[in-house]
Amino acid sequence: MRMRQFSIAVRNETLPLLGETAYDVLVIGGGITGAGVALDAVSRGLRVCLIEKSDFASGTSSKSTKLIHGGLRYLKNFEFGLVREVGKERAILHRLAPHLVRPAPMLLPIYSKGTLGKVSTAIALTLYDRLAAVKEGERFRMLKQEEALELEPLLKVKNLIGGALYKEYVTDDARLTLAVLKTAAGMGADCLNFCRYDSPVYEGKRIAGAVITDEIGDVQYTVRARYVVNAAGPWVDGIRKTEGPLSGKFLHLTKGIHIVVAQSDFPLQQAVYFDVASDKRMIFAIPRGDTVYIGTTDTTFTKDLDAIDIEQAEVQYLLNATNSAFDKLNLTTAMVQSAWAGLRPLIGQRGKSPGELSRKDALFISGSGMLSIAGGKLTGYRKMAEKVVDKVVQHMGATSSCRTDAIALSGADFSVPVDEYIERRGGEAGQVGFTHEEIRELVFRYGTAVERMIENGFQLYHKYPDAAQRKIAAEIQYAVEHEMVSDLNDFLIRRTGMLYFEIERAKALYPFAASHIQQMVHLPVAEYQRRLKVFETTLTAAASHKNS
Ligand code: FAD
């Protein structure tokens, strides 16, 4: 097994060698779907290259609600098989990455005039617990009105007749994607960010690779591969069109936005999944750190995929829905700290509204053999990958089966339960000035790789007498050396989520972080300045909730 460092330096060394390598599989897209395919394929012994035109998880896979769903909403459409599958997946993902996929109780308030009834909710949750094989101790519980209010005193009291408490799992979508990619890279896959697919390469009538562009060096390369997998999420149809006009299935993109407010403005005690009185949809309010994020919307999107804007009306819709469900609040746009928007790459079904479109995945194979996979959810990425790689292996005339359910993700090699692990790290972390809360946050982010951060903290002790600066410098060093970070955007948006969940800290830190990353990465000066501008624009946009 080849062990490669996951850094921009190694990426740059790999690029000139691409032409000399005969890959089995070229994966286009470094979101969760592409990452899953890369890991599944490399773990079956295939030679894999994955290219991502921007940073890993910069598409939908950093813009979700960040839940590993048990699939409760599928019950409405009687998709029992799907509930069974995602329930099982959820348990597997928790086992493979317990620091990244963590249980969180979800409260469903029930109102006398709401969309949920007490009896129908109890029946649905009983079915859900059975189908999804929910463990004892995590099964749902029906609540009386006073119990629901005790859990969440901010709930509107009028017409509240009770509630239900069930288990959801929360994650960090971008970090989950990165953990899958790092695991794949650790097994020998070449995973390259800032490399764009341009056009197909053929041998006879069969697709046999692609021409790609290194977006940092602005150089084109040809990658040869026996199979090309298009896992470009919302861009899947765009990639398909490089082979000719679309035929058969097509994507229907829907936009979902989330807003972030401070806990001090919305002191939510726990995650809540609530009715929107105006249109019978349901949205989530989920506490994260010192913030609460609220989402999401679901509207058809037909504009520029690379410039997803957030309309003021969308923000207002979420604020109104929240103020109505928690009527002691008066959230205003001025309280929105940041916001993001993402696109669901759903499979088109004529005549259906966004909310009615199935979240099922679909695989389409072009005449030349390009395999395109879209639809689905973050939660089901492993099964989607299995479907694709089974097809590749079957075409190769080989036999191998998926074994990713037994491959712990990068950073998940815990020898004790995560909480105990956090306690054990406390002493040494204290010596480098990391607080207990910071260590907890770092373990949830990096898993056991926190040990590298502590080592970095010791090395940087004298260089950075200020503990906050030392911590961020230790994190940056790790991110550059082991997480293929090349700029501020990668670090403050995808690797740490700081832009959305700690925006004031991001504002204060970014000049220091930018120059520190640049000292290690040495981007061409013009490129460094361009990316710094991109960050500043994104920061302003996130804060003014006009852009994603
Ligand atoms: P993406 O993450 O978009 O990845 C595709 C990648 O391809 C992108 O990074 C893009 O840059 C790259 N690419 C595009 N063109 C090229 C090219 N020419 N060359 C190279 N690379 C290219 N699912 C859940 O399970 N739980 C949730 O809570 C949840 N909430 C959601 C909320 C919202 C608002 C949305 C929009 C989705 C949500 N989902 C959720 C669904 C889930 O996020 C998506 O199904 C999943 O992230 C899609 O991943 P992907 O890898 O297919 O696409």
Coordinates of C-alpha atoms and ligand atoms in Angstrom, one line a residue:
M1 CA 0.0 0.0 0.0
R2 CA 1.4 3.4 -1.0
M3 CA 1.2 6.0 1.8
R4 CA 1.1 9.6 0.5
Q5 CA 1.0 12.8 2.4
F6 CA -2.2 14.7 1.7
S7 CA -0.7 18.1 0.9
I8 CA -0.5 20.7 -1.9
A9 CA 3.2 19.9 -2.2
V10 CA 2.4 16.2 -3.0
R11 CA -0.4 17.3 -5.3
N12 CA 2.1 19.4 -7.3
E13 CA 4.5 16.5 -7.5
T14 CA 1.8 14.2 -8.7
L15 CA 0.6 16.3 -11.6
P16 CA 3.5 15.9 -14.0
L17 CA 3.3 12.1 -13.4
L18 CA -0.3 11.9 -14.4
G19 CA 0.6 11.2 -18.1
E20 CA 2.7 8.2 -17.1
T21 CA 0.0 6.5 -14.9
A22 CA -2.6 4.1 -16.2
Y23 CA -5.5 4.5 -13.9
D24 CA -8.4 2.1 -13.5
V25 CA -10.8 4.9 -12.5
L26 CA -10.9 8.6 -12.9
V27 CA -13.4 10.3 -10.6
I28 CA -14.6 13.8 -11.5
G29 CA -15.8 15.7 -8.4
G30 CA -14.4 16.0 -4.9
G31 CA -17.7 16.1 -3.0
I32 CA -19.0 13.3 -0.8
T33 CA -20.1 11.2 -3.8
G34 CA -16.8 11.4 -5.6
A35 CA -14.9 10.8 -2.3
G36 CA -17.0 7.7 -1.6
V37 CA -16.4 6.3 -5.1
A38 CA -12.6 6.9 -4.7
L39 CA -12.5 5.1 -1.4
D40 CA -14.6 2.2 -2.5
A41 CA -12.6 1.7 -5.7
V42 CA -9.1 2.1 -4.1
S43 CA -10.1 -0.3 -1.3
R44 CA -10.9 -2.9 -3.9
G45 CA -7.4 -2.6 -5.3
L46 CA -8.1 -0.3 -8.2
R47 CA -5.8 2.5 -9.3
V48 CA -7.7 5.7 -8.7
C49 CA -7.4 9.4 -9.6
L50 CA -9.9 12.0 -8.3
I51 CA -10.0 15.5 -9.6
E52 CA -11.9 18.5 -8.1
K53 CA -12.1 21.8 -9.9
S54 CA -12.0 23.9 -6.8
D55 CA -11.4 22.8 -3.2
F56 CA -12.7 19.5 -1.9
A57 CA -16.4 19.7 -0.7
S58 CA -16.7 23.2 -2.1
G59 CA -20.0 22.2 -3.9
T60 CA -23.1 21.0 -2.1
S61 CA -21.1 18.8 0.3
S62 CA -20.3 21.8 2.5
K63 CA -23.8 23.4 2.1
S64 CA -26.1 20.8 3.6
T65 CA -28.1 20.7 6.8
K66 CA -25.2 18.6 8.2
L67 CA -27.4 15.7 9.3
I68 CA -26.9 12.0 8.8
H69 CA -30.6 11.3 8.5
G70 CA -32.5 8.2 9.5
G71 CA -34.9 9.0 6.7
L72 CA -38.0 9.9 8.6
R73 CA -39.3 12.1 5.8
Y74 CA -39.3 9.1 3.3
L75 CA -42.1 7.5 5.3
K76 CA -44.4 10.1 3.9
N77 CA -43.9 8.6 0.5
F78 CA -44.0 5.0 1.8
E79 CA -40.3 4.6 0.7
F80 CA -39.8 1.9 3.4
G81 CA -36.7 0.3 1.7
L82 CA -35.0 3.7 1.7
V83 CA -35.7 4.2 5.4
R84 CA -34.3 0.8 6.2
E85 CA -31.1 1.5 4.1
V86 CA -30.4 5.0 5.5
G87 CA -31.0 3.8 9.0
K88 CA -28.5 1.1 8.6
E89 CA -26.0 3.5 6.9
R90 CA -26.3 6.0 9.8
A91 CA -25.2 3.3 12.3
I92 CA -22.3 2.3 10.0
L93 CA -21.1 5.9 9.6
H94 CA -21.3 6.5 13.4
R95 CA -19.1 3.4 13.8
L96 CA -16.6 4.4 11.1
A97 CA -16.2 8.0 12.3
P98 CA -17.7 8.5 15.8
H99 CA -16.1 11.9 16.2
L100 CA -17.8 13.2 13.0
V101 CA -21.2 11.5 13.1
R102 CA -22.7 12.1 16.5
P103 CA -26.1 11.4 17.9
A104 CA -28.3 14.4 18.8
P105 CA -31.8 14.2 20.1
M106 CA -34.3 16.0 17.8
L107 CA -37.5 17.5 19.2
L108 CA -40.7 17.4 17.0
P109 CA -43.3 19.7 18.6
I110 CA -46.9 18.7 17.9
Y111 CA -49.7 21.3 17.6
S112 CA -53.4 20.7 17.5
K113 CA -53.6 22.5 14.1
G114 CA -50.2 21.4 12.8
T115 CA -49.2 19.0 10.1
L116 CA -48.2 16.3 12.6
G117 CA -50.8 14.5 14.7
K118 CA -49.9 12.7 18.0
V119 CA -51.1 9.3 16.8
S120 CA -49.7 9.5 13.2
T121 CA -46.3 10.7 14.6
A122 CA -46.2 7.8 17.1
I123 CA -47.0 5.3 14.3
A124 CA -44.4 6.9 11.9
L125 CA -41.7 6.9 14.6
T126 CA -42.5 3.3 15.6
L127 CA -42.1 2.2 12.0
Y128 CA -39.0 4.4 11.6
D129 CA -37.3 2.9 14.7
R130 CA -38.1 -0.7 13.4
L131 CA -37.1 -0.1 9.8
A132 CA -34.0 1.8 10.6
A133 CA -33.1 -0.7 13.4
V134 CA -32.7 2.1 15.9
K135 CA -30.8 0.9 19.0
E136 CA -32.5 0.5 22.3
G137 CA -31.9 3.6 24.3
E138 CA -32.1 5.7 21.2
R139 CA -35.7 4.9 20.3
F140 CA -38.2 7.7 20.2
R141 CA -40.3 9.0 23.1
M142 CA -43.6 10.8 22.9
L143 CA -43.8 13.8 25.1
K144 CA -46.6 15.6 27.0
Q145 CA -46.9 19.4 26.4
E146 CA -45.0 20.2 29.6
E147 CA -42.2 17.8 28.8
A148 CA -41.8 19.4 25.3
L149 CA -41.7 22.8 26.9
E150 CA -39.2 21.7 29.5
L151 CA -36.9 20.5 26.8
E152 CA -37.4 23.7 24.7
P153 CA -39.0 26.6 26.7
L154 CA -38.9 28.9 23.7
L155 CA -41.6 26.9 21.8
K156 CA -44.9 28.6 21.1
V157 CA -47.3 27.3 23.7
K158 CA -50.6 28.1 22.0
N159 CA -52.1 24.8 20.6
L160 CA -49.0 22.8 21.6
I161 CA -50.3 19.4 22.6
G162 CA -47.0 17.5 23.0
G163 CA -44.1 16.4 21.0
A164 CA -41.8 13.6 20.2
L165 CA -38.1 13.1 20.8
Y166 CA -36.1 11.0 18.4
K167 CA -32.4 10.5 17.5
E168 CA -30.8 12.2 14.6
Y169 CA -27.1 12.3 13.9
V170 CA -25.2 15.5 13.3
T171 CA -22.1 15.8 11.2
D172 CA -19.8 18.3 9.5
D173 CA -20.4 17.6 5.8
A174 CA -17.1 19.1 4.5
R175 CA -15.0 17.4 7.1
L176 CA -16.8 14.1 6.5
T177 CA -16.0 14.4 2.8
L178 CA -12.4 15.2 3.7
A179 CA -12.1 12.3 6.0
V180 CA -13.3 9.9 3.2
L181 CA -10.8 11.5 0.8
K182 CA -7.9 11.3 3.2
T183 CA -8.7 7.6 3.8
A184 CA -8.8 7.0 0.1
A185 CA -5.5 8.9 -0.4
G186 CA -4.0 6.9 2.5
M187 CA -4.8 3.7 0.5
G188 CA -3.1 5.0 -2.6
A189 CA -5.7 7.1 -4.5
D190 CA -4.4 10.3 -6.1
C191 CA -6.9 13.0 -5.0
L192 CA -6.2 16.4 -6.5
N193 CA -8.0 19.6 -5.7
F194 CA -8.0 22.6 -8.1
C195 CA -7.9 20.3 -11.1
R196 CA -10.8 20.8 -13.6
Y197 CA -12.2 18.3 -16.0
D198 CA -12.3 19.9 -19.5
S199 CA -13.1 17.2 -22.1
P200 CA -13.2 13.5 -22.6
V201 CA -10.4 11.4 -24.2
Y202 CA -11.5 8.5 -26.3
E203 CA -10.0 5.2 -27.5
G204 CA -12.2 4.3 -30.4
K205 CA -15.7 4.9 -29.2
R206 CA -14.9 4.3 -25.5
I207 CA -14.1 7.0 -23.0
A208 CA -10.5 6.4 -21.9
G209 CA -9.7 9.4 -19.7
A210 CA -9.9 13.2 -19.8
V211 CA -8.1 16.4 -20.5
I212 CA -7.8 18.4 -17.2
T213 CA -6.5 21.8 -16.2
D214 CA -4.4 22.5 -13.1
E215 CA -6.1 25.6 -11.8
I216 CA -3.1 26.7 -9.8
G217 CA -0.4 26.2 -12.4
D218 CA -2.7 26.8 -15.4
V219 CA -1.3 23.7 -17.2
Q220 CA -3.3 21.1 -19.0
Y221 CA -2.7 17.3 -18.5
T222 CA -4.2 14.2 -19.9
V223 CA -5.3 11.5 -17.5
R224 CA -5.8 8.0 -18.9
A225 CA -8.2 5.7 -17.1
R226 CA -10.2 2.6 -18.1
Y227 CA -13.4 4.1 -16.5
V228 CA -14.5 7.7 -15.9
V229 CA -17.0 8.4 -13.1
N230 CA -18.8 11.7 -13.2
A231 CA -19.6 12.5 -9.6
A232 CA -19.9 16.3 -10.2
G233 CA -23.1 16.8 -8.2
P234 CA -25.0 19.8 -9.6
W235 CA -22.5 19.9 -12.5
V236 CA -23.2 16.3 -13.6
D237 CA -25.3 17.3 -16.6
G238 CA -22.7 19.9 -17.7
I239 CA -20.0 17.2 -17.7
R240 CA -22.4 14.8 -19.6
K241 CA -22.8 17.5 -22.2
T242 CA -19.1 17.4 -23.0
E243 CA -20.0 14.1 -24.7
G244 CA -22.9 15.5 -26.7
P245 CA -26.6 16.5 -26.1
L246 CA -28.3 15.0 -23.0
S247 CA -30.6 12.1 -23.4
G248 CA -32.6 10.1 -20.9
K249 CA -32.5 11.2 -17.3
F250 CA -31.6 14.8 -16.3
L251 CA -31.0 16.8 -13.2
H252 CA -33.5 19.1 -11.5
L253 CA -31.5 21.4 -9.2
T254 CA -33.2 22.8 -6.1
K255 CA -31.7 25.5 -3.9
G256 CA -31.6 25.3 -0.1
I257 CA -30.4 28.1 2.2
H258 CA -29.4 28.2 5.8
I259 CA -29.0 31.2 8.1
V260 CA -26.9 31.4 11.3
V261 CA -27.7 33.4 14.3
A262 CA -26.0 33.8 17.7
Q263 CA -27.1 31.6 20.6
S264 CA -27.5 34.8 22.6
D265 CA -30.2 35.9 20.1
F266 CA -31.8 32.4 19.9
P267 CA -31.0 30.5 23.1
L268 CA -32.2 27.2 21.7
Q269 CA -31.5 24.4 24.1
Q270 CA -31.7 21.6 21.6
A271 CA -32.2 20.7 18.0
V272 CA -35.9 21.1 16.8
Y273 CA -37.6 20.0 13.6
F274 CA -40.7 22.2 13.3
D275 CA -43.6 23.0 11.0
V276 CA -43.7 26.2 8.9
A277 CA -47.2 27.4 9.5
S278 CA -47.5 29.2 6.2
D279 CA -46.8 26.3 3.8
K280 CA -46.7 23.0 5.8
R281 CA -43.0 22.5 5.1
M282 CA -40.7 21.5 8.0
I283 CA -37.4 23.1 8.9
F284 CA -34.6 22.5 11.3
A285 CA -33.1 24.7 14.0
I286 CA -29.8 23.2 15.2
P287 CA -27.4 24.5 17.9
R288 CA -23.7 24.6 16.9
G289 CA -21.1 26.1 19.2
D290 CA -22.2 29.6 20.1
T291 CA -24.6 29.7 17.2
V292 CA -27.9 28.2 15.9
Y293 CA -28.4 27.4 12.2
I294 CA -31.8 27.3 10.6
G295 CA -32.8 25.7 7.3
T296 CA -33.7 25.0 4.8
T297 CA -35.6 26.2 1.7
D298 CA -36.3 24.1 -1.4
T299 CA -36.8 26.0 -4.7
T300 CA -36.0 25.2 -8.3
F301 CA -32.7 26.7 -9.4
T302 CA -31.8 27.5 -13.0
K303 CA -29.2 30.2 -12.8
D304 CA -25.3 30.1 -12.7
L305 CA -24.1 27.1 -10.7
D306 CA -21.0 28.9 -9.7
A307 CA -22.7 32.0 -8.3
I308 CA -25.6 30.9 -6.1
D309 CA -27.1 34.0 -4.6
I310 CA -29.3 34.2 -1.4
E311 CA -32.4 36.4 -1.8
Q312 CA -33.5 38.5 1.0
A313 CA -37.0 36.9 0.7
E314 CA -35.4 33.5 1.4
V315 CA -33.8 34.8 4.6
Q316 CA -37.0 36.4 5.6
Y317 CA -38.9 33.2 5.1
L318 CA -36.7 31.3 7.5
L319 CA -36.9 34.2 10.0
N320 CA -40.7 34.4 9.9
A321 CA -41.0 30.6 10.2
T322 CA -38.7 30.6 13.3
N323 CA -40.3 33.7 14.9
S324 CA -43.7 32.0 14.5
A325 CA -42.7 28.6 15.9
F326 CA -40.7 30.3 18.8
D327 CA -43.0 33.2 19.4
K328 CA -41.0 34.6 22.3
L329 CA -38.3 35.5 19.7
N330 CA -38.1 38.5 17.4
L331 CA -35.2 37.5 15.1
T332 CA -34.4 40.1 12.5
T333 CA -32.1 40.2 9.5
A334 CA -29.7 42.3 11.5
M335 CA -29.2 39.3 13.8
V336 CA -28.3 36.9 10.9
Q337 CA -24.5 36.4 11.3
S338 CA -23.9 34.4 8.1
A339 CA -25.7 32.3 5.6
W340 CA -25.0 29.7 2.9
A341 CA -26.8 28.3 -0.1
G342 CA -26.5 24.9 -1.7
L343 CA -27.9 23.0 -4.7
R344 CA -29.5 19.6 -4.5
P345 CA -28.6 17.6 -7.6
L346 CA -32.0 15.8 -7.8
I347 CA -33.1 13.5 -10.5
G348 CA -35.8 15.3 -12.7
Q349 CA -39.3 14.0 -12.7
R350 CA -41.7 15.9 -14.9
G351 CA -44.6 17.6 -13.2
K352 CA -43.2 17.3 -9.7
S353 CA -42.5 20.3 -7.4
P354 CA -39.1 20.6 -5.6
G355 CA -40.5 19.1 -2.3
E356 CA -42.0 16.1 -4.1
L357 CA -38.9 15.1 -6.0
S358 CA -37.4 11.8 -4.8
R359 CA -34.0 12.0 -3.1
K360 CA -33.1 8.7 -4.6
D361 CA -29.8 8.4 -6.5
A362 CA -29.5 7.3 -10.1
L363 CA -26.7 6.0 -12.3
F364 CA -26.6 6.8 -16.0
I365 CA -24.1 5.3 -18.4
S366 CA -23.3 7.1 -21.6
G367 CA -22.7 5.4 -25.0
S368 CA -19.0 5.8 -24.5
G369 CA -19.1 4.2 -21.0
M370 CA -18.9 7.4 -18.8
L371 CA -20.7 6.6 -15.5
S372 CA -22.6 9.5 -14.1
I373 CA -24.0 9.3 -10.5
A374 CA -26.3 11.9 -9.0
G375 CA -29.2 12.4 -6.6
G376 CA -29.1 10.8 -3.2
K377 CA -27.9 12.3 0.1
L378 CA -24.8 12.8 2.1
T379 CA -26.1 10.0 4.3
G380 CA -26.2 7.4 1.5
Y381 CA -22.8 8.2 -0.1
R382 CA -21.3 4.7 0.7
K383 CA -24.1 2.8 -0.9
M384 CA -24.0 5.2 -4.0
A385 CA -20.3 4.5 -4.3
E386 CA -20.9 0.7 -4.0
K387 CA -23.4 0.9 -6.8
V388 CA -20.9 2.7 -9.1
V389 CA -17.9 0.6 -8.3
D390 CA -19.9 -2.7 -8.5
K391 CA -20.7 -1.6 -12.1
V392 CA -17.0 -0.8 -12.9
V393 CA -15.9 -4.1 -11.5
Q394 CA -18.6 -6.0 -13.4
H395 CA -17.5 -4.3 -16.7
M396 CA -13.9 -5.2 -16.0
G397 CA -15.0 -8.8 -15.7
A398 CA -13.6 -8.9 -12.2
T399 CA -15.2 -9.9 -8.9
S400 CA -14.8 -7.9 -5.7
S401 CA -17.2 -6.6 -3.2
C402 CA -17.6 -3.4 -1.2
R403 CA -15.8 -3.4 2.1
T404 CA -16.0 0.2 3.1
D405 CA -18.3 -0.6 6.0
A406 CA -15.2 -2.0 7.7
I407 CA -12.8 0.9 6.9
A408 CA -12.6 3.4 9.8
L409 CA -12.2 6.9 8.4
S410 CA -9.1 9.0 8.8
G411 CA -8.8 10.3 12.4
A412 CA -11.2 7.6 13.8
D413 CA -8.6 5.2 15.2
F414 CA -9.8 5.7 18.7
S415 CA -8.8 3.0 21.3
V416 CA -11.3 4.4 23.8
P417 CA -14.7 6.0 23.4
V418 CA -14.5 9.6 22.0
D419 CA -15.5 11.3 25.3
E420 CA -12.9 9.4 27.2
Y421 CA -10.3 10.2 24.5
I422 CA -11.1 13.9 25.0
E423 CA -10.6 13.7 28.7
R424 CA -7.3 11.9 28.2
R425 CA -5.9 14.6 25.9
G426 CA -6.8 17.3 28.4
G427 CA -3.5 17.3 30.4
E428 CA -1.0 17.7 27.5
A429 CA -3.3 20.0 25.7
G430 CA -3.4 22.2 28.8
Q431 CA 0.4 22.5 28.7
V432 CA 0.2 24.1 25.2
G433 CA -2.6 26.4 26.3
F434 CA -5.6 24.7 24.7
T435 CA -8.7 24.8 26.8
H436 CA -10.8 21.7 27.4
E437 CA -13.5 23.2 25.2
E438 CA -11.0 23.8 22.4
I439 CA -9.7 20.2 22.6
R440 CA -13.3 18.9 22.4
E441 CA -13.8 21.1 19.3
L442 CA -10.5 19.9 17.7
V443 CA -11.3 16.2 18.4
F444 CA -14.8 16.6 16.8
R445 CA -13.0 18.2 13.8
Y446 CA -9.9 16.1 13.4
G447 CA -10.3 13.0 15.5
T448 CA -7.1 11.5 16.7
A449 CA -5.1 13.8 14.5
V450 CA -5.5 16.3 17.4
E451 CA -2.3 14.7 18.7
R452 CA -0.5 16.3 15.7
M453 CA -2.0 19.7 16.6
I454 CA -0.8 19.3 20.2
E455 CA 2.7 18.4 18.9
N456 CA 2.6 21.5 16.7
G457 CA 1.5 23.5 19.7
F458 CA 4.6 22.5 21.6
Q459 CA 6.8 23.3 18.6
L460 CA 5.3 26.7 18.2
Y461 CA 5.2 27.5 21.9
H462 CA 7.9 30.2 21.9
K463 CA 7.1 31.5 18.4
Y464 CA 3.6 32.4 19.4
P465 CA 3.3 33.3 23.1
D466 CA -0.4 34.2 22.6
A467 CA -2.4 30.9 23.1
A468 CA -5.1 31.8 20.6
Q469 CA -2.6 32.5 17.9
R470 CA -0.6 29.4 18.8
K471 CA -3.7 27.2 18.4
I472 CA -4.6 28.6 15.0
A473 CA -1.0 28.3 13.8
A474 CA -0.9 24.7 15.0
E475 CA -4.1 24.0 13.1
I476 CA -2.9 25.7 10.0
Q477 CA 0.3 23.8 10.0
Y478 CA -1.7 20.6 10.2
A479 CA -4.1 21.7 7.5
V480 CA -1.4 22.6 5.0
E481 CA 0.7 19.5 5.7
H482 CA -2.1 16.9 5.9
E483 CA -5.3 18.4 4.5
M484 CA -4.3 19.9 1.2
V485 CA -5.1 23.4 2.2
S486 CA -3.7 26.1 -0.2
D487 CA -5.5 29.2 1.0
L488 CA -7.7 30.9 3.5
N489 CA -10.9 29.9 1.8
D490 CA -10.1 26.2 2.1
F491 CA -9.1 26.6 5.8
L492 CA -11.7 29.0 7.2
I493 CA -14.6 27.7 5.1
R494 CA -14.3 23.9 4.6
R495 CA -11.7 22.7 7.1
T496 CA -12.9 24.7 10.1
G497 CA -16.3 26.1 9.2
M498 CA -15.2 29.3 11.0
L499 CA -16.5 31.6 8.3
Y500 CA -20.1 30.5 9.1
F501 CA -20.1 29.6 12.7
E502 CA -17.5 32.0 14.2
I503 CA -17.6 34.8 11.8
E504 CA -16.3 37.5 14.2
R505 CA -13.3 35.3 14.9
A506 CA -12.8 34.7 11.2
K507 CA -12.8 38.4 10.6
A508 CA -10.2 39.0 13.3
L509 CA -8.0 36.1 12.3
Y510 CA -7.9 36.0 8.6
P511 CA -5.0 38.4 7.8
F512 CA -2.8 36.4 10.2
A513 CA -4.1 33.1 8.8
A514 CA -3.7 34.2 5.2
S515 CA 0.0 35.2 5.5
H516 CA 0.7 32.1 7.7
I517 CA -0.7 29.7 5.0
Q518 CA 1.1 31.6 2.2
Q519 CA 4.4 31.2 4.0
M520 CA 4.0 27.5 3.9
V521 CA 2.3 27.1 0.5
H522 CA 4.1 29.8 -1.6
L523 CA 1.3 30.4 -4.2
P524 CA 2.3 32.7 -7.0
V525 CA 1.8 36.3 -5.6
A526 CA -0.9 37.3 -8.0
E527 CA -2.8 34.0 -7.2
Y528 CA -2.4 34.6 -3.5
Q529 CA -3.9 38.1 -3.8
R530 CA -6.7 36.9 -6.0
R531 CA -7.7 34.3 -3.5
L532 CA -7.5 36.7 -0.6
K533 CA -9.9 39.0 -2.5
V534 CA -12.2 36.0 -3.1
F535 CA -12.2 35.3 0.7
E536 CA -12.9 39.0 1.5
T537 CA -15.8 39.0 -0.9
T538 CA -17.2 35.7 0.5
L539 CA -16.9 37.0 4.0
T540 CA -18.8 40.2 3.1
A541 CA -21.4 38.1 1.3
A542 CA -21.8 35.6 4.1
A543 CA -22.3 38.4 6.5
S544 CA -24.7 40.4 4.3
H545 CA -26.5 37.1 3.4
K546 CA -26.6 38.1 -0.3
N547 CA -24.3 35.3 -1.5
S548 CA -23.3 31.8 -0.6
Ligands
FAD1 P1 -21.1 18.1 -4.6 O1 -20.8 18.1 -3.2 O2 -21.6 19.3 -5.2 O3 -19.7 17.7 -5.3 C1 -19.5 17.8 -6.7 C2 -18.1 18.4 -7.0 O4 -17.8 18.3 -8.4 C3 -18.1 19.9 -6.6 O5 -17.2 20.0 -5.5 C4 -17.6 20.6 -7.8 O6 -16.7 21.6 -7.6 C5 -17.0 19.4 -8.6 N1 -16.9 19.7 -10.1 C6 -17.9 20.2 -10.8 N2 -17.5 20.4 -12.1 C7 -16.2 19.9 -12.1 C8 -15.2 19.7 -13.2 N3 -15.5 20.2 -14.4 N4 -14.0 19.2 -12.9 C9 -13.8 18.7 -11.6 N5 -14.7 18.9 -10.6 C10 -15.9 19.4 -10.9 N6 -28.0 15.2 2.7 C11 -28.0 14.6 3.9 O7 -27.7 13.4 4.0 N7 -28.3 15.3 5.1 C12 -28.6 16.6 5.1 O8 -28.8 17.2 6.1 C13 -28.7 17.2 3.8 N8 -29.1 18.5 3.8 C14 -29.1 19.2 2.6 C15 -29.4 20.5 2.6 C16 -29.3 21.3 1.4 C17 -29.7 22.7 1.4 C18 -28.8 20.6 0.2 C19 -28.7 21.4 -1.0 C20 -28.5 19.3 0.2 C21 -28.6 18.6 1.4 N9 -28.3 17.2 1.5 C22 -28.3 16.5 2.7 C23 -27.9 16.5 0.3 C24 -26.4 16.4 0.2 O9 -25.7 17.5 0.7 C25 -26.0 16.1 -1.3 O10 -26.7 15.0 -1.8 C26 -24.5 15.8 -1.4 O11 -23.7 16.7 -0.7 C27 -24.1 15.9 -2.9 O12 -22.7 15.6 -3.0 P2 -22.0 15.4 -4.4 O13 -20.6 15.0 -4.1 O14 -22.8 14.6 -5.3 O15 -22.0 16.9 -5.0

